[in-house]
Amino acid sequence: NLRCLFNTTASLRQCKLSPTLSSLLTSSLSTSSTTGSMHDKIAEMVKANKVVVFMKGVPEEPRCGFSNAVIKILEFHGLKPDVYSAHNVLDNEQLRQDIKTFSDWPTIPQVYFNGEFIGGCDVLIKMHQNGELIEELKKIGIKSALLAAQEEKKE
Amino acid sequence: MSSSAAIDEGYQGPLASKIRAKLSAELAPSHLLVINESAGHGAGPTGESHFKVVVVSDRFASVARLRRHRMVNDSLAEELNTQSADHKQKIHALSIVAKTPEEWAASDAVPATPPCGGGGGR
């Protein structure tokens, strides 16, 4: 039933639709009835997966160094594109503007853990460097690959 | 990473001045670097689109990192608003280092910004 595919963008990604098709489907869901703001939709998007990233480009091909850094860090900790949701703001101008007002954060990329705004590239880099990211991932039930590697060394 | 002593802030035009003025007024920093990182983004030697700010202020004491970054963003809200007609005179990418004086004394290393690859931060 196609209707259930339209529920969340996360489910669109998990269905492995091509980026173009998934963004077309997202755009058609984008505008709310009155103001045209996507805030309601974004509120759903950020809860649709444990880790949700708003970025430029796609994880396989980021279109910006800051977005690329975020994806690389997540991958370094073992997160693959099928366990986090990534939304390409370059495909949806409404999303690109509304995510900034929704998060009250002026730049892209933006990272959410369990529906909570974590920060952008600077914050993620800092968290990665001082070990905080391993802890934050643990809190949302994700075991960082770095932790697994550390434990292996001890054995 | 670079030690703060070695950092070249690059071309300081009108936007850099505004950034400096706003951050000084809002956050009363004991140390402030406004580093123009716009080189290579197509606007030539006087481009002002990509910045890294290093803000050292005791107003960050007991403030979580994300909140510190929000304080910097809020101070520069107007300069970050690229929805306005003069969007070309606005900040398109902003890297933030926000430390207390004690943290800065312990380490004044400024991390490198990820290479751009086009697309900017907005």
mmCIF file of C-alpha atoms in Angstrom:
data_model
loop_
_atom_site.group_PDB
_atom_site.id
_atom_site.type_symbol
_atom_site.label_atom_id
_atom_site.label_comp_id
_atom_site.label_asym_id
_atom_site.label_seq_id
_atom_site.Cartn_x
_atom_site.Cartn_y
_atom_site.Cartn_z
ATOM 1 C CA ASN A 1 0.000 0.000 0.000
ATOM 2 C CA LEU A 2 1.648 3.213 -1.173
ATOM 3 C CA ARG A 3 0.042 5.317 1.563
ATOM 4 C CA CYS A 4 2.239 3.781 4.269
ATOM 5 C CA LEU A 5 5.330 4.662 2.243
ATOM 6 C CA PHE A 6 4.348 8.311 2.536
ATOM 7 C CA ASN A 7 4.381 8.368 6.309
ATOM 8 C CA THR A 8 7.959 9.286 7.044
ATOM 9 C CA THR A 9 10.986 10.173 5.026
ATOM 10 C CA ALA A 10 12.913 7.591 7.046
ATOM 11 C CA SER A 11 10.730 4.860 5.639
ATOM 12 C CA LEU A 12 11.366 6.237 2.179
ATOM 13 C CA ARG A 13 15.109 5.890 2.727
ATOM 14 C CA GLN A 14 14.777 2.425 4.180
ATOM 15 C CA CYS A 15 12.863 1.403 1.075
ATOM 16 C CA LYS A 16 16.002 2.371 -0.850
ATOM 17 C CA LEU A 17 14.263 4.584 -3.357
ATOM 18 C CA SER A 18 16.608 6.564 -5.553
ATOM 19 C CA PRO A 19 17.517 9.949 -4.060
ATOM 20 C CA THR A 20 15.659 11.787 -6.809
ATOM 21 C CA LEU A 21 12.467 9.810 -6.316
ATOM 22 C CA SER A 22 12.582 10.036 -2.538
ATOM 23 C CA SER A 23 13.069 13.796 -2.711
ATOM 24 C CA LEU A 24 10.170 14.149 -5.137
ATOM 25 C CA LEU A 25 7.967 12.260 -2.725
ATOM 26 C CA THR A 26 9.231 14.385 0.153
ATOM 27 C CA SER A 27 8.526 17.634 -1.692
ATOM 28 C CA SER A 28 5.001 16.579 -2.405
ATOM 29 C CA LEU A 29 4.456 16.150 1.346
ATOM 30 C CA SER A 30 6.239 19.336 2.213
ATOM 31 C CA THR A 31 3.750 22.160 2.432
ATOM 32 C CA SER A 32 1.248 22.357 5.252
ATOM 33 C CA SER A 33 -2.199 23.598 4.419
ATOM 34 C CA THR A 34 -1.951 27.128 5.724
ATOM 35 C CA THR A 35 1.427 28.811 6.008
ATOM 36 C CA GLY A 36 3.442 26.510 3.752
ATOM 37 C CA SER A 37 5.842 25.864 6.612
ATOM 38 C CA MET A 38 7.279 22.399 6.906
ATOM 39 C CA HIS A 39 7.616 22.546 10.684
ATOM 40 C CA ASP A 40 4.998 19.853 11.294
ATOM 41 C CA LYS A 41 6.653 17.607 8.760
ATOM 42 C CA ILE A 42 10.105 18.295 10.198
ATOM 43 C CA ALA A 43 8.845 17.440 13.688
ATOM 44 C CA GLU A 44 7.979 14.016 12.318
ATOM 45 C CA MET A 45 11.236 13.682 10.391
ATOM 46 C CA VAL A 46 13.448 14.263 13.419
ATOM 47 C CA LYS A 47 11.695 11.510 15.373
ATOM 48 C CA ALA A 48 11.637 9.026 12.517
ATOM 49 C CA ASN A 49 15.030 7.556 13.315
ATOM 50 C CA LYS A 50 17.577 7.515 16.160
ATOM 51 C CA VAL A 51 19.952 9.652 14.131
ATOM 52 C CA VAL A 52 18.629 12.182 11.625
ATOM 53 C CA VAL A 53 20.877 14.431 9.574
ATOM 54 C CA PHE A 54 19.934 17.427 7.437
ATOM 55 C CA MET A 55 22.742 17.911 4.979
ATOM 56 C CA LYS A 56 23.794 19.137 1.580
ATOM 57 C CA GLY A 57 23.955 16.231 -0.803
ATOM 58 C CA VAL A 58 23.594 12.624 0.214
ATOM 59 C CA PRO A 59 25.795 10.383 2.387
ATOM 60 C CA GLU A 60 27.212 8.692 -0.684
ATOM 61 C CA GLU A 61 28.063 12.094 -2.149
ATOM 62 C CA PRO A 62 28.017 15.061 0.243
ATOM 63 C CA ARG A 63 28.007 18.430 -1.510
ATOM 64 C CA CYS A 64 29.742 20.406 1.206
ATOM 65 C CA GLY A 65 32.786 19.909 3.431
ATOM 66 C CA PHE A 66 30.825 20.424 6.654
ATOM 67 C CA SER A 67 28.158 17.902 5.654
ATOM 68 C CA ASN A 68 30.878 15.525 4.528
ATOM 69 C CA ALA A 69 32.619 15.808 7.912
ATOM 70 C CA VAL A 70 29.420 14.902 9.758
ATOM 71 C CA ILE A 71 28.771 11.864 7.590
ATOM 72 C CA LYS A 72 32.365 10.700 7.868
ATOM 73 C CA ILE A 73 32.255 10.972 11.653
ATOM 74 C CA LEU A 74 29.024 8.981 11.854
ATOM 75 C CA GLU A 75 30.465 6.343 9.536
ATOM 76 C CA PHE A 76 33.642 6.251 11.611
ATOM 77 C CA HIS A 77 31.490 5.282 14.580
ATOM 78 C CA GLY A 78 29.942 2.520 12.527
ATOM 79 C CA LEU A 79 26.674 4.119 11.435
ATOM 80 C CA LYS A 80 25.701 3.106 7.937
ATOM 81 C CA PRO A 81 23.254 5.101 5.766
ATOM 82 C CA ASP A 82 20.531 2.531 6.393
ATOM 83 C CA VAL A 83 20.459 3.137 10.155
ATOM 84 C CA TYR A 84 20.276 6.894 10.062
ATOM 85 C CA SER A 85 18.066 9.208 8.025
ATOM 86 C CA ALA A 86 19.709 11.839 5.883
ATOM 87 C CA HIS A 87 17.739 14.624 4.214
ATOM 88 C CA ASN A 88 19.233 16.570 1.353
ATOM 89 C CA VAL A 89 18.300 20.235 1.712
ATOM 90 C CA LEU A 90 19.584 20.947 -1.788
ATOM 91 C CA ASP A 91 16.604 18.994 -3.133
ATOM 92 C CA ASN A 92 14.023 20.984 -1.222
ATOM 93 C CA GLU A 93 14.324 24.748 -0.804
ATOM 94 C CA GLN A 94 11.400 24.835 1.633
ATOM 95 C CA LEU A 95 13.146 22.295 3.851
ATOM 96 C CA ARG A 96 16.409 24.184 3.549
ATOM 97 C CA GLN A 97 14.795 27.319 5.003
ATOM 98 C CA ASP A 98 12.350 25.757 7.445
ATOM 99 C CA ILE A 99 14.894 23.463 9.126
ATOM 100 C CA LYS A 100 16.775 26.597 10.173
ATOM 101 C CA THR A 101 13.743 28.140 11.836
ATOM 102 C CA PHE A 102 12.637 24.797 13.271
ATOM 103 C CA SER A 103 16.002 24.174 14.925
ATOM 104 C CA ASP A 104 16.740 27.867 15.508
ATOM 105 C CA TRP A 105 20.101 27.126 13.925
ATOM 106 C CA PRO A 106 21.371 29.066 10.949
ATOM 107 C CA THR A 107 23.507 26.546 9.094
ATOM 108 C CA ILE A 108 23.523 23.114 7.503
ATOM 109 C CA PRO A 109 24.400 20.347 8.425
ATOM 110 C CA GLN A 110 22.188 19.680 11.444
ATOM 111 C CA VAL A 111 22.164 16.512 13.519
ATOM 112 C CA TYR A 112 19.332 15.116 15.665
ATOM 113 C CA PHE A 113 19.575 12.228 18.149
ATOM 114 C CA ASN A 114 16.211 10.790 19.239
ATOM 115 C CA GLY A 115 14.441 13.927 18.087
ATOM 116 C CA GLU A 116 16.775 16.216 20.016
ATOM 117 C CA PHE A 117 18.936 18.769 18.230
ATOM 118 C CA ILE A 118 22.605 18.005 18.841
ATOM 119 C CA GLY A 119 24.323 20.620 16.720
ATOM 120 C CA GLY A 120 26.192 21.056 13.483
ATOM 121 C CA CYS A 121 29.595 20.115 12.213
ATOM 122 C CA ASP A 122 31.659 21.934 14.902
ATOM 123 C CA VAL A 123 29.737 20.319 17.733
ATOM 124 C CA LEU A 124 29.960 16.858 16.237
ATOM 125 C CA ILE A 125 33.696 17.161 15.621
ATOM 126 C CA LYS A 126 34.266 18.273 19.206
ATOM 127 C CA MET A 127 32.113 15.461 20.587
ATOM 128 C CA HIS A 128 33.981 12.966 18.441
ATOM 129 C CA GLN A 129 37.392 14.248 19.537
ATOM 130 C CA ASN A 130 36.703 14.142 23.268
ATOM 131 C CA GLY A 131 34.820 10.845 23.376
ATOM 132 C CA GLU A 132 31.433 12.412 24.085
ATOM 133 C CA LEU A 133 29.976 11.052 20.881
ATOM 134 C CA ILE A 134 30.509 7.458 21.992
ATOM 135 C CA GLU A 135 28.541 8.266 25.160
ATOM 136 C CA GLU A 136 25.741 10.079 23.346
ATOM 137 C CA LEU A 137 25.357 7.221 20.877
ATOM 138 C CA LYS A 138 25.242 4.774 23.800
ATOM 139 C CA LYS A 139 22.421 6.795 25.337
ATOM 140 C CA ILE A 140 20.330 6.283 22.220
ATOM 141 C CA GLY A 141 21.143 2.611 22.033
ATOM 142 C CA ILE A 142 23.865 2.675 19.411
ATOM 143 C CA LYS A 143 27.194 1.054 20.154
ATOM 144 C CA SER A 144 29.949 2.999 18.498
ATOM 145 C CA ALA A 145 32.313 0.965 16.335
ATOM 146 C CA LEU A 146 35.141 2.728 18.154
ATOM 147 C CA LEU A 147 33.953 1.308 21.455
ATOM 148 C CA ALA A 148 33.826 -2.174 19.978
ATOM 149 C CA ALA A 149 37.348 -1.695 18.650
ATOM 150 C CA GLN A 150 38.595 -0.514 22.061
ATOM 151 C CA GLU A 151 37.027 -3.517 23.777
ATOM 152 C CA GLU A 152 38.598 -5.849 21.278
ATOM 153 C CA LYS A 153 42.040 -4.442 22.011
ATOM 154 C CA LYS A 154 41.611 -5.117 25.710
ATOM 155 C CA GLU A 155 40.943 -8.786 25.159
ATOM 156 C CA MET B 1 45.567 22.686 14.737
ATOM 157 C CA SER B 2 47.171 26.114 14.927
ATOM 158 C CA SER B 3 48.341 27.975 17.998
ATOM 159 C CA SER B 4 46.548 31.285 18.245
ATOM 160 C CA ALA B 5 49.829 33.154 17.955
ATOM 161 C CA ALA B 6 50.294 31.900 14.418
ATOM 162 C CA ILE B 7 46.811 32.631 13.076
ATOM 163 C CA ASP B 8 46.309 34.967 10.151
ATOM 164 C CA GLU B 9 42.769 36.349 10.272
ATOM 165 C CA GLY B 10 42.775 37.058 6.545
ATOM 166 C CA TYR B 11 41.013 39.894 4.768
ATOM 167 C CA GLN B 12 39.037 42.002 7.235
ATOM 168 C CA GLY B 13 36.288 43.829 5.384
ATOM 169 C CA PRO B 14 32.971 45.337 6.450
ATOM 170 C CA LEU B 15 31.390 42.000 7.370
ATOM 171 C CA ALA B 16 34.361 40.987 9.531
ATOM 172 C CA SER B 17 34.073 44.366 11.265
ATOM 173 C CA LYS B 18 30.377 43.822 11.938
ATOM 174 C CA ILE B 19 31.051 40.351 13.291
ATOM 175 C CA ARG B 20 33.745 41.689 15.556
ATOM 176 C CA ALA B 21 31.562 44.555 16.782
ATOM 177 C CA LYS B 22 28.538 42.345 17.476
ATOM 178 C CA LEU B 23 30.488 39.627 19.269
ATOM 179 C CA SER B 24 32.345 42.212 21.331
ATOM 180 C CA ALA B 25 29.144 43.932 22.361
ATOM 181 C CA GLU B 26 27.160 40.787 23.106
ATOM 182 C CA LEU B 27 29.753 38.479 24.636
ATOM 183 C CA ALA B 28 32.436 40.798 26.061
ATOM 184 C CA PRO B 29 35.226 38.460 24.972
ATOM 185 C CA SER B 30 38.641 38.579 26.579
ATOM 186 C CA HIS B 31 40.003 37.226 23.322
ATOM 187 C CA LEU B 32 38.406 37.294 19.872
ATOM 188 C CA LEU B 33 39.529 36.052 16.494
ATOM 189 C CA VAL B 34 37.452 36.641 13.371
ATOM 190 C CA ILE B 35 39.099 34.491 10.756
ATOM 191 C CA ASN B 36 38.061 34.982 7.163
ATOM 192 C CA GLU B 37 38.042 31.560 5.497
ATOM 193 C CA SER B 38 36.429 32.686 2.269
ATOM 194 C CA ALA B 39 39.452 32.081 0.033
ATOM 195 C CA GLY B 40 38.596 29.642 -2.711
ATOM 196 C CA HIS B 41 34.867 30.245 -2.576
ATOM 197 C CA GLY B 42 34.777 32.317 -5.724
ATOM 198 C CA ALA B 43 34.538 35.860 -4.412
ATOM 199 C CA GLY B 44 38.219 36.721 -4.810
ATOM 200 C CA PRO B 45 40.593 38.281 -2.275
ATOM 201 C CA THR B 46 37.927 40.521 -0.728
ATOM 202 C CA GLY B 47 35.349 37.764 -0.332
ATOM 203 C CA GLU B 48 33.582 37.610 3.021
ATOM 204 C CA SER B 49 31.352 34.564 3.121
ATOM 205 C CA HIS B 50 33.014 31.919 5.276
ATOM 206 C CA PHE B 51 34.260 32.698 8.760
ATOM 207 C CA LYS B 52 35.650 30.983 11.815
ATOM 208 C CA VAL B 53 35.224 32.855 15.085
ATOM 209 C CA VAL B 54 37.180 32.089 18.216
ATOM 210 C CA VAL B 55 35.401 33.654 21.171
ATOM 211 C CA VAL B 56 36.895 33.521 24.648
ATOM 212 C CA SER B 57 34.525 34.835 27.278
ATOM 213 C CA ASP B 58 33.694 34.144 30.899
ATOM 214 C CA ARG B 59 30.038 34.366 29.854
ATOM 215 C CA PHE B 60 30.517 30.789 28.672
ATOM 216 C CA ALA B 61 31.286 29.534 32.164
ATOM 217 C CA SER B 62 28.947 26.687 33.135
ATOM 218 C CA VAL B 63 27.276 26.911 29.741
ATOM 219 C CA ALA B 64 26.994 23.752 27.647
ATOM 220 C CA ARG B 65 28.716 23.732 24.274
ATOM 221 C CA LEU B 66 25.563 23.815 22.178
ATOM 222 C CA ARG B 67 24.198 26.727 24.187
ATOM 223 C CA ARG B 68 27.519 28.594 23.710
ATOM 224 C CA HIS B 69 27.232 28.157 19.954
ATOM 225 C CA ARG B 70 23.637 29.392 20.101
ATOM 226 C CA MET B 71 24.825 32.491 21.966
ATOM 227 C CA VAL B 72 27.271 33.222 19.160
ATOM 228 C CA ASN B 73 24.636 32.526 16.499
ATOM 229 C CA ASP B 74 22.143 34.799 18.260
ATOM 230 C CA SER B 75 24.695 37.618 18.416
ATOM 231 C CA LEU B 76 25.163 37.301 14.661
ATOM 232 C CA ALA B 77 21.528 36.654 13.755
ATOM 233 C CA GLU B 78 21.340 39.548 11.318
ATOM 234 C CA GLU B 79 24.622 38.658 9.624
ATOM 235 C CA LEU B 80 23.500 35.038 9.288
ATOM 236 C CA ASN B 81 20.148 35.892 7.750
ATOM 237 C CA THR B 82 20.593 35.054 4.093
ATOM 238 C CA GLN B 83 16.891 35.477 3.380
ATOM 239 C CA SER B 84 17.351 39.227 3.082
ATOM 240 C CA ALA B 85 17.916 41.083 -0.177
ATOM 241 C CA ASP B 86 21.549 41.758 0.673
ATOM 242 C CA HIS B 87 22.287 38.072 1.173
ATOM 243 C CA LYS B 88 25.574 38.380 -0.668
ATOM 244 C CA GLN B 89 26.888 40.513 2.188
ATOM 245 C CA LYS B 90 25.993 37.845 4.714
ATOM 246 C CA ILE B 91 27.751 34.960 6.439
ATOM 247 C CA HIS B 92 27.323 31.756 4.470
ATOM 248 C CA ALA B 93 29.348 29.457 6.675
ATOM 249 C CA LEU B 94 30.383 29.878 10.284
ATOM 250 C CA SER B 95 32.715 27.747 12.388
ATOM 251 C CA ILE B 96 32.668 28.464 16.092
ATOM 252 C CA VAL B 97 35.177 27.942 18.881
ATOM 253 C CA ALA B 98 33.714 29.129 22.186
ATOM 254 C CA LYS B 99 35.822 28.847 25.343
ATOM 255 C CA THR B 100 36.089 30.295 28.801
ATOM 256 C CA PRO B 101 39.357 32.084 29.659
ATOM 257 C CA GLU B 102 40.415 29.077 31.749
ATOM 258 C CA GLU B 103 39.791 26.654 28.879
ATOM 259 C CA TRP B 104 41.666 28.965 26.505
ATOM 260 C CA ALA B 105 44.636 29.150 28.855
ATOM 261 C CA ALA B 106 44.699 25.362 28.972
ATOM 262 C CA SER B 107 44.587 25.081 25.205
ATOM 263 C CA ASP B 108 44.646 27.825 22.608
ATOM 264 C CA ALA B 109 44.736 25.456 19.672
ATOM 265 C CA VAL B 110 42.258 26.315 16.949
ATOM 266 C CA PRO B 111 41.074 23.277 15.025
ATOM 267 C CA ALA B 112 41.208 23.342 11.252
ATOM 268 C CA THR B 113 37.935 23.792 9.414
ATOM 269 C CA PRO B 114 36.865 20.875 7.217
ATOM 270 C CA PRO B 115 37.778 21.570 3.589
ATOM 271 C CA CYS B 116 34.804 23.035 1.801
ATOM 272 C CA GLY B 117 34.387 21.201 -1.480
ATOM 273 C CA GLY B 118 31.889 23.855 -2.534
ATOM 274 C CA GLY B 119 28.386 24.479 -1.266
ATOM 275 C CA GLY B 120 29.167 26.621 1.797
ATOM 276 C CA GLY B 121 27.470 26.179 5.147
ATOM 277 C CA ARG B 122 23.980 27.557 4.562
#
